[in-house]
Amino acid sequence: MQDLLSLAVRLADEAAATIRAIRAAGFEVETKGDETPVTIADRQAEALITQGLRAAVPAIPVVAEEEVAAGRIIATEMMYWLVDPLDGTREFAAGRDEFAVCIGLIVGGAPVLGAVASPALNELHFGLVGLGAWRRQGGAEARIQARRPPEEGLSVFASRHYQDAPELKACLADYRVAELVNIGSALKFLRLAEGVADFYPRLGRTMEWDTAAPQAVLEAAGGAVMTRDGTALRYGKPGWENPDFFAWGKRS
């Protein structure tokens, strides 16, 4: 598993460099059949990652966002990769820095390792459940850990695109909230894993490749991701679609 984590980290880092180069050169934004945006950065980063994974460990299937959108159906097994080559394409297209490269490994329906690169921030987070989680930035690497909520209340990170949703306000009414920050992409999970935030409620549509890698990082750091009924968010669901979920730092 540590070798597989090293592979995911290397490919996430290489994909991040590709995305930075495309961003600097300029790009066009297209629209997919489901009305979501896609760019050459999504496609080139995904090709780099999928080719690298399949060359290194051909026995492990790879499920990747743009391949699925193009109609490629992968027969998954007990173990498989989930890849989002550019999580937060809307943010990327809008010129914001809140986008990420996500590579996660699923075993028995649960995410066990993840690598998440944040190209614009020059950050890379990675973790292996049961071993720990780390952040690499500026050549320095440090272990990270989720925190217990402070007495003054929760620091909540929520999606930028659902910030005015009435269901979010209703959900947060049940908690003591000290701060609410709205940002895009997998960064919300990472801030929980780092111990700078406590709660990320997701009350809108996500896909399994959006969450697999950052969930693994968060859980490796001591956090948890639960559905509304209190069970762990699992993988291999029909259509790769997630239900609403709550991501937490340490609960006790």
mmCIF file of C-alpha atoms in Angstrom:
data_model
loop_
_atom_site.group_PDB
_atom_site.id
_atom_site.type_symbol
_atom_site.label_atom_id
_atom_site.label_comp_id
_atom_site.label_asym_id
_atom_site.label_seq_id
_atom_site.Cartn_x
_atom_site.Cartn_y
_atom_site.Cartn_z
ATOM 1 C CA MET A 1 0.000 0.000 0.000
ATOM 2 C CA GLN A 2 2.854 2.422 0.675
ATOM 3 C CA ASP A 3 4.200 1.763 -2.838
ATOM 4 C CA LEU A 4 0.742 2.449 -4.285
ATOM 5 C CA LEU A 5 0.527 5.663 -2.261
ATOM 6 C CA SER A 6 3.919 6.766 -3.595
ATOM 7 C CA LEU A 7 2.683 6.079 -7.128
ATOM 8 C CA ALA A 8 -0.468 8.154 -6.578
ATOM 9 C CA VAL A 9 1.550 11.007 -5.074
ATOM 10 C CA ARG A 10 3.972 11.065 -8.001
ATOM 11 C CA LEU A 11 1.221 11.060 -10.626
ATOM 12 C CA ALA A 12 -0.819 13.718 -8.802
ATOM 13 C CA ASP A 13 2.273 15.915 -8.669
ATOM 14 C CA GLU A 14 2.995 15.407 -12.377
ATOM 15 C CA ALA A 15 -0.630 16.137 -13.292
ATOM 16 C CA ALA A 16 -0.512 19.321 -11.217
ATOM 17 C CA ALA A 17 2.507 20.502 -13.202
ATOM 18 C CA THR A 18 0.649 19.803 -16.448
ATOM 19 C CA ILE A 19 -2.354 21.810 -15.259
ATOM 20 C CA ARG A 20 -0.186 24.756 -14.208
ATOM 21 C CA ALA A 21 1.430 24.835 -17.653
ATOM 22 C CA ILE A 22 -1.949 24.799 -19.404
ATOM 23 C CA ARG A 23 -3.262 27.530 -17.136
ATOM 24 C CA ALA A 24 -0.267 29.722 -17.937
ATOM 25 C CA ALA A 25 -0.655 29.139 -21.688
ATOM 26 C CA GLY A 26 -4.410 29.727 -21.790
ATOM 27 C CA PHE A 27 -7.270 27.367 -22.610
ATOM 28 C CA GLU A 28 -10.868 27.135 -23.776
ATOM 29 C CA VAL A 29 -13.807 25.835 -21.740
ATOM 30 C CA GLU A 30 -16.204 23.293 -23.254
ATOM 31 C CA THR A 31 -19.473 21.893 -21.908
ATOM 32 C CA LYS A 32 -20.133 18.174 -21.472
ATOM 33 C CA GLY A 33 -23.451 16.421 -21.968
ATOM 34 C CA ASP A 34 -24.339 16.849 -18.294
ATOM 35 C CA GLU A 35 -23.829 20.638 -18.618
ATOM 36 C CA THR A 36 -20.608 20.607 -16.563
ATOM 37 C CA PRO A 37 -17.447 22.297 -17.890
ATOM 38 C CA VAL A 38 -14.362 20.510 -19.196
ATOM 39 C CA THR A 39 -10.998 21.765 -20.477
ATOM 40 C CA ILE A 40 -7.858 20.408 -22.096
ATOM 41 C CA ALA A 41 -6.358 20.442 -18.604
ATOM 42 C CA ASP A 42 -8.923 17.847 -17.446
ATOM 43 C CA ARG A 43 -8.157 15.627 -20.422
ATOM 44 C CA GLN A 44 -4.371 15.874 -20.390
ATOM 45 C CA ALA A 45 -4.126 15.394 -16.633
ATOM 46 C CA GLU A 46 -6.420 12.369 -16.804
ATOM 47 C CA ALA A 47 -4.429 10.792 -19.637
ATOM 48 C CA LEU A 48 -1.208 11.216 -17.671
ATOM 49 C CA ILE A 49 -2.706 9.663 -14.535
ATOM 50 C CA THR A 50 -4.578 6.780 -16.129
ATOM 51 C CA GLN A 51 -1.661 5.786 -18.316
ATOM 52 C CA GLY A 52 0.679 5.919 -15.346
ATOM 53 C CA LEU A 53 -1.578 3.827 -13.124
ATOM 54 C CA ARG A 54 -2.268 1.211 -15.782
ATOM 55 C CA ALA A 55 1.403 0.905 -16.692
ATOM 56 C CA ALA A 56 2.536 0.534 -13.076
ATOM 57 C CA VAL A 57 -0.237 -1.752 -11.756
ATOM 58 C CA PRO A 58 -2.224 -3.161 -14.697
ATOM 59 C CA ALA A 59 -4.155 -5.549 -12.438
ATOM 60 C CA ILE A 60 -5.959 -2.675 -10.670
ATOM 61 C CA PRO A 61 -8.848 -1.158 -12.704
ATOM 62 C CA VAL A 62 -9.005 2.619 -13.114
ATOM 63 C CA VAL A 63 -12.271 4.586 -13.085
ATOM 64 C CA ALA A 64 -11.702 8.167 -14.260
ATOM 65 C CA GLU A 65 -14.182 11.013 -14.651
ATOM 66 C CA GLU A 66 -13.613 11.964 -18.279
ATOM 67 C CA GLU A 67 -13.438 8.337 -19.440
ATOM 68 C CA VAL A 68 -16.792 7.659 -17.784
ATOM 69 C CA ALA A 69 -18.235 10.802 -19.403
ATOM 70 C CA ALA A 70 -17.035 9.463 -22.757
ATOM 71 C CA GLY A 71 -18.867 6.189 -22.158
ATOM 72 C CA ARG A 72 -16.008 3.964 -21.050
ATOM 73 C CA ILE A 73 -17.444 1.462 -18.569
ATOM 74 C CA ILE A 74 -14.956 -0.246 -16.274
ATOM 75 C CA ALA A 75 -15.731 -3.535 -14.546
ATOM 76 C CA THR A 76 -14.509 -2.866 -11.033
ATOM 77 C CA GLU A 77 -13.331 -5.461 -8.576
ATOM 78 C CA MET A 78 -12.484 -5.542 -4.884
ATOM 79 C CA MET A 79 -9.758 -2.952 -5.513
ATOM 80 C CA TYR A 80 -9.819 -0.067 -8.010
ATOM 81 C CA TRP A 81 -8.639 3.499 -8.526
ATOM 82 C CA LEU A 82 -10.954 6.510 -8.675
ATOM 83 C CA VAL A 83 -9.516 9.525 -10.501
ATOM 84 C CA ASP A 84 -10.715 13.100 -10.788
ATOM 85 C CA PRO A 85 -8.005 14.793 -12.851
ATOM 86 C CA LEU A 86 -9.291 18.312 -12.166
ATOM 87 C CA ASP A 87 -11.729 18.604 -9.297
ATOM 88 C CA GLY A 88 -13.168 22.103 -9.373
ATOM 89 C CA THR A 89 -13.137 22.734 -13.116
ATOM 90 C CA ARG A 90 -15.602 25.596 -12.616
ATOM 91 C CA GLU A 91 -13.152 27.281 -10.247
ATOM 92 C CA PHE A 92 -10.263 26.632 -12.648
ATOM 93 C CA ALA A 93 -12.233 28.096 -15.556
ATOM 94 C CA ALA A 94 -13.173 31.139 -13.469
ATOM 95 C CA GLY A 95 -9.544 31.882 -12.645
ATOM 96 C CA ARG A 96 -9.762 30.894 -8.996
ATOM 97 C CA ASP A 97 -7.190 28.751 -7.191
ATOM 98 C CA GLU A 98 -9.612 26.252 -5.648
ATOM 99 C CA PHE A 99 -9.064 23.170 -7.794
ATOM 100 C CA ALA A 100 -7.304 19.870 -7.231
ATOM 101 C CA VAL A 101 -6.049 16.612 -8.700
ATOM 102 C CA CYS A 102 -7.535 13.586 -6.907
ATOM 103 C CA ILE A 103 -6.310 9.986 -7.018
ATOM 104 C CA GLY A 104 -7.896 7.534 -4.576
ATOM 105 C CA LEU A 105 -7.779 3.782 -4.100
ATOM 106 C CA ILE A 106 -10.883 1.826 -3.082
ATOM 107 C CA VAL A 107 -10.675 -1.551 -1.358
ATOM 108 C CA GLY A 108 -13.855 -3.384 -0.394
ATOM 109 C CA GLY A 109 -16.000 -0.285 -0.867
ATOM 110 C CA ALA A 110 -13.853 1.998 1.300
ATOM 111 C CA PRO A 111 -11.206 4.568 0.366
ATOM 112 C CA VAL A 112 -7.875 3.421 1.807
ATOM 113 C CA LEU A 113 -5.384 5.862 0.325
ATOM 114 C CA GLY A 114 -5.472 9.166 -1.453
ATOM 115 C CA ALA A 115 -3.269 11.801 -3.038
ATOM 116 C CA VAL A 116 -4.661 15.296 -3.652
ATOM 117 C CA ALA A 117 -2.564 17.944 -5.387
ATOM 118 C CA SER A 118 -3.608 21.607 -5.359
ATOM 119 C CA PRO A 119 -1.776 22.985 -8.417
ATOM 120 C CA ALA A 120 -2.355 26.701 -7.846
ATOM 121 C CA LEU A 121 -1.353 26.467 -4.181
ATOM 122 C CA ASN A 122 1.647 24.180 -4.756
ATOM 123 C CA GLU A 123 0.313 21.824 -2.085
ATOM 124 C CA LEU A 124 0.059 18.065 -2.068
ATOM 125 C CA HIS A 125 -1.837 16.140 0.601
ATOM 126 C CA PHE A 126 -1.686 12.386 0.889
ATOM 127 C CA GLY A 127 -2.632 9.693 3.353
ATOM 128 C CA LEU A 128 -3.011 6.011 4.021
ATOM 129 C CA VAL A 129 -5.793 5.009 6.400
ATOM 130 C CA GLY A 130 -4.246 3.416 9.469
ATOM 131 C CA LEU A 131 -0.840 4.975 8.819
ATOM 132 C CA GLY A 132 -1.356 8.740 8.731
ATOM 133 C CA ALA A 133 -1.663 11.802 6.522
ATOM 134 C CA TRP A 134 0.814 14.433 5.338
ATOM 135 C CA ARG A 135 1.044 17.769 3.531
ATOM 136 C CA ARG A 136 3.913 18.640 1.189
ATOM 137 C CA GLN A 137 4.465 22.297 0.420
ATOM 138 C CA GLY A 138 7.520 24.253 -0.709
ATOM 139 C CA GLY A 139 9.752 21.224 -0.412
ATOM 140 C CA ALA A 140 8.757 20.634 3.211
ATOM 141 C CA GLU A 141 6.651 17.712 4.382
ATOM 142 C CA ALA A 142 4.672 17.617 7.620
ATOM 143 C CA ARG A 143 2.255 15.202 9.220
ATOM 144 C CA ILE A 144 -1.282 16.532 9.586
ATOM 145 C CA GLN A 145 -4.099 15.609 11.938
ATOM 146 C CA ALA A 146 -7.753 16.500 12.301
ATOM 147 C CA ARG A 147 -8.727 18.381 15.442
ATOM 148 C CA ARG A 148 -11.514 18.205 17.987
ATOM 149 C CA PRO A 149 -13.985 21.101 17.655
ATOM 150 C CA PRO A 150 -13.084 24.108 19.823
ATOM 151 C CA GLU A 151 -15.447 25.238 22.557
ATOM 152 C CA GLU A 152 -16.339 28.457 20.731
ATOM 153 C CA GLY A 153 -17.962 26.491 17.919
ATOM 154 C CA LEU A 154 -17.375 24.817 14.604
ATOM 155 C CA SER A 155 -15.340 26.157 11.745
ATOM 156 C CA VAL A 156 -17.471 25.076 8.788
ATOM 157 C CA PHE A 157 -16.237 24.835 5.217
ATOM 158 C CA ALA A 158 -18.970 24.525 2.611
ATOM 159 C CA SER A 159 -19.256 24.560 -1.166
ATOM 160 C CA ARG A 160 -19.043 27.925 -2.884
ATOM 161 C CA HIS A 161 -21.840 26.899 -5.264
ATOM 162 C CA TYR A 162 -24.308 26.024 -2.499
ATOM 163 C CA GLN A 163 -23.562 28.940 -0.172
ATOM 164 C CA ASP A 164 -27.074 30.396 -0.471
ATOM 165 C CA ALA A 165 -28.915 27.081 -0.342
ATOM 166 C CA PRO A 166 -31.683 27.139 2.290
ATOM 167 C CA GLU A 167 -30.983 23.507 3.178
ATOM 168 C CA LEU A 168 -27.444 24.450 4.228
ATOM 169 C CA LYS A 169 -28.738 27.147 6.554
ATOM 170 C CA ALA A 170 -31.268 24.709 8.007
ATOM 171 C CA CYS A 171 -28.558 22.103 8.539
ATOM 172 C CA LEU A 172 -26.206 24.509 10.309
ATOM 173 C CA ALA A 173 -28.986 25.708 12.611
ATOM 174 C CA ASP A 174 -28.458 22.477 14.560
ATOM 175 C CA TYR A 175 -24.856 23.367 15.446
ATOM 176 C CA ARG A 176 -22.841 26.065 17.184
ATOM 177 C CA VAL A 177 -20.996 27.663 14.271
ATOM 178 C CA ALA A 178 -18.136 30.058 14.878
ATOM 179 C CA GLU A 179 -17.137 30.500 11.232
ATOM 180 C CA LEU A 180 -18.462 29.652 7.778
ATOM 181 C CA VAL A 181 -16.115 29.619 4.784
ATOM 182 C CA ASN A 182 -17.290 28.870 1.221
ATOM 183 C CA ILE A 183 -14.678 27.420 -1.140
ATOM 184 C CA GLY A 184 -14.619 25.007 -4.058
ATOM 185 C CA SER A 185 -13.227 21.534 -4.746
ATOM 186 C CA ALA A 186 -11.605 18.952 -2.482
ATOM 187 C CA LEU A 187 -9.867 21.684 -0.473
ATOM 188 C CA LYS A 188 -12.670 21.535 2.082
ATOM 189 C CA PHE A 189 -11.707 17.978 3.055
ATOM 190 C CA LEU A 190 -8.053 18.980 3.245
ATOM 191 C CA ARG A 191 -8.647 21.838 5.653
ATOM 192 C CA LEU A 192 -10.452 19.432 7.960
ATOM 193 C CA ALA A 193 -7.543 16.986 7.666
ATOM 194 C CA GLU A 194 -5.100 19.769 8.562
ATOM 195 C CA GLY A 195 -7.027 20.645 11.712
ATOM 196 C CA VAL A 196 -7.989 24.177 10.643
ATOM 197 C CA ALA A 197 -11.694 23.375 10.181
ATOM 198 C CA ASP A 198 -14.214 21.002 11.735
ATOM 199 C CA PHE A 199 -17.219 20.321 9.519
ATOM 200 C CA TYR A 200 -18.050 20.101 5.817
ATOM 201 C CA PRO A 201 -21.722 19.369 5.091
ATOM 202 C CA ARG A 202 -22.355 18.423 1.479
ATOM 203 C CA LEU A 203 -26.024 18.694 0.558
ATOM 204 C CA GLY A 204 -25.685 18.538 -3.198
ATOM 205 C CA ARG A 205 -24.596 16.206 -5.954
ATOM 206 C CA THR A 206 -21.090 14.751 -5.962
ATOM 207 C CA MET A 207 -19.544 11.802 -7.720
ATOM 208 C CA GLU A 208 -17.354 9.119 -6.206
ATOM 209 C CA TRP A 209 -14.211 10.356 -7.983
ATOM 210 C CA ASP A 210 -14.783 13.770 -6.352
ATOM 211 C CA THR A 211 -14.551 12.359 -2.848
ATOM 212 C CA ALA A 212 -12.496 9.138 -2.789
ATOM 213 C CA ALA A 213 -9.011 10.634 -2.502
ATOM 214 C CA PRO A 214 -9.819 13.500 -0.108
ATOM 215 C CA GLN A 215 -11.951 11.196 2.059
ATOM 216 C CA ALA A 216 -8.978 8.847 2.374
ATOM 217 C CA VAL A 217 -6.724 11.750 3.374
ATOM 218 C CA LEU A 218 -9.236 13.010 5.938
ATOM 219 C CA GLU A 219 -9.804 9.583 7.462
ATOM 220 C CA ALA A 220 -6.054 8.945 7.545
ATOM 221 C CA ALA A 221 -5.801 12.193 9.539
ATOM 222 C CA GLY A 222 -8.416 11.016 12.062
ATOM 223 C CA GLY A 223 -11.589 12.431 10.537
ATOM 224 C CA ALA A 224 -14.702 10.752 9.176
ATOM 225 C CA VAL A 225 -17.178 11.072 6.312
ATOM 226 C CA MET A 226 -20.711 9.955 7.074
ATOM 227 C CA THR A 227 -24.028 9.849 5.240
ATOM 228 C CA ARG A 228 -27.139 11.390 6.789
ATOM 229 C CA ASP A 229 -28.040 8.070 8.444
ATOM 230 C CA GLY A 230 -24.700 7.963 10.252
ATOM 231 C CA THR A 231 -22.994 5.284 8.180
ATOM 232 C CA ALA A 232 -19.621 5.696 6.480
ATOM 233 C CA LEU A 233 -19.672 6.979 2.901
ATOM 234 C CA ARG A 234 -19.043 3.906 0.750
ATOM 235 C CA TYR A 235 -18.066 3.303 -2.863
ATOM 236 C CA GLY A 236 -19.231 1.259 -5.839
ATOM 237 C CA LYS A 237 -22.727 2.778 -5.895
ATOM 238 C CA PRO A 238 -24.924 2.776 -9.021
ATOM 239 C CA GLY A 239 -23.883 5.527 -11.407
ATOM 240 C CA TRP A 240 -20.938 6.477 -9.145
ATOM 241 C CA GLU A 241 -23.151 9.071 -7.436
ATOM 242 C CA ASN A 242 -22.862 9.986 -3.753
ATOM 243 C CA PRO A 243 -25.724 10.823 -1.408
ATOM 244 C CA ASP A 244 -25.567 13.873 0.860
ATOM 245 C CA PHE A 245 -22.778 13.492 3.395
ATOM 246 C CA PHE A 246 -21.147 15.125 6.424
ATOM 247 C CA ALA A 247 -17.339 15.304 6.645
ATOM 248 C CA TRP A 248 -15.928 15.816 10.129
ATOM 249 C CA GLY A 249 -12.645 16.317 11.877
ATOM 250 C CA LYS A 250 -12.346 14.464 15.161
ATOM 251 C CA ARG A 251 -15.722 14.099 16.848
ATOM 252 C CA SER A 252 -14.484 13.205 20.349
#
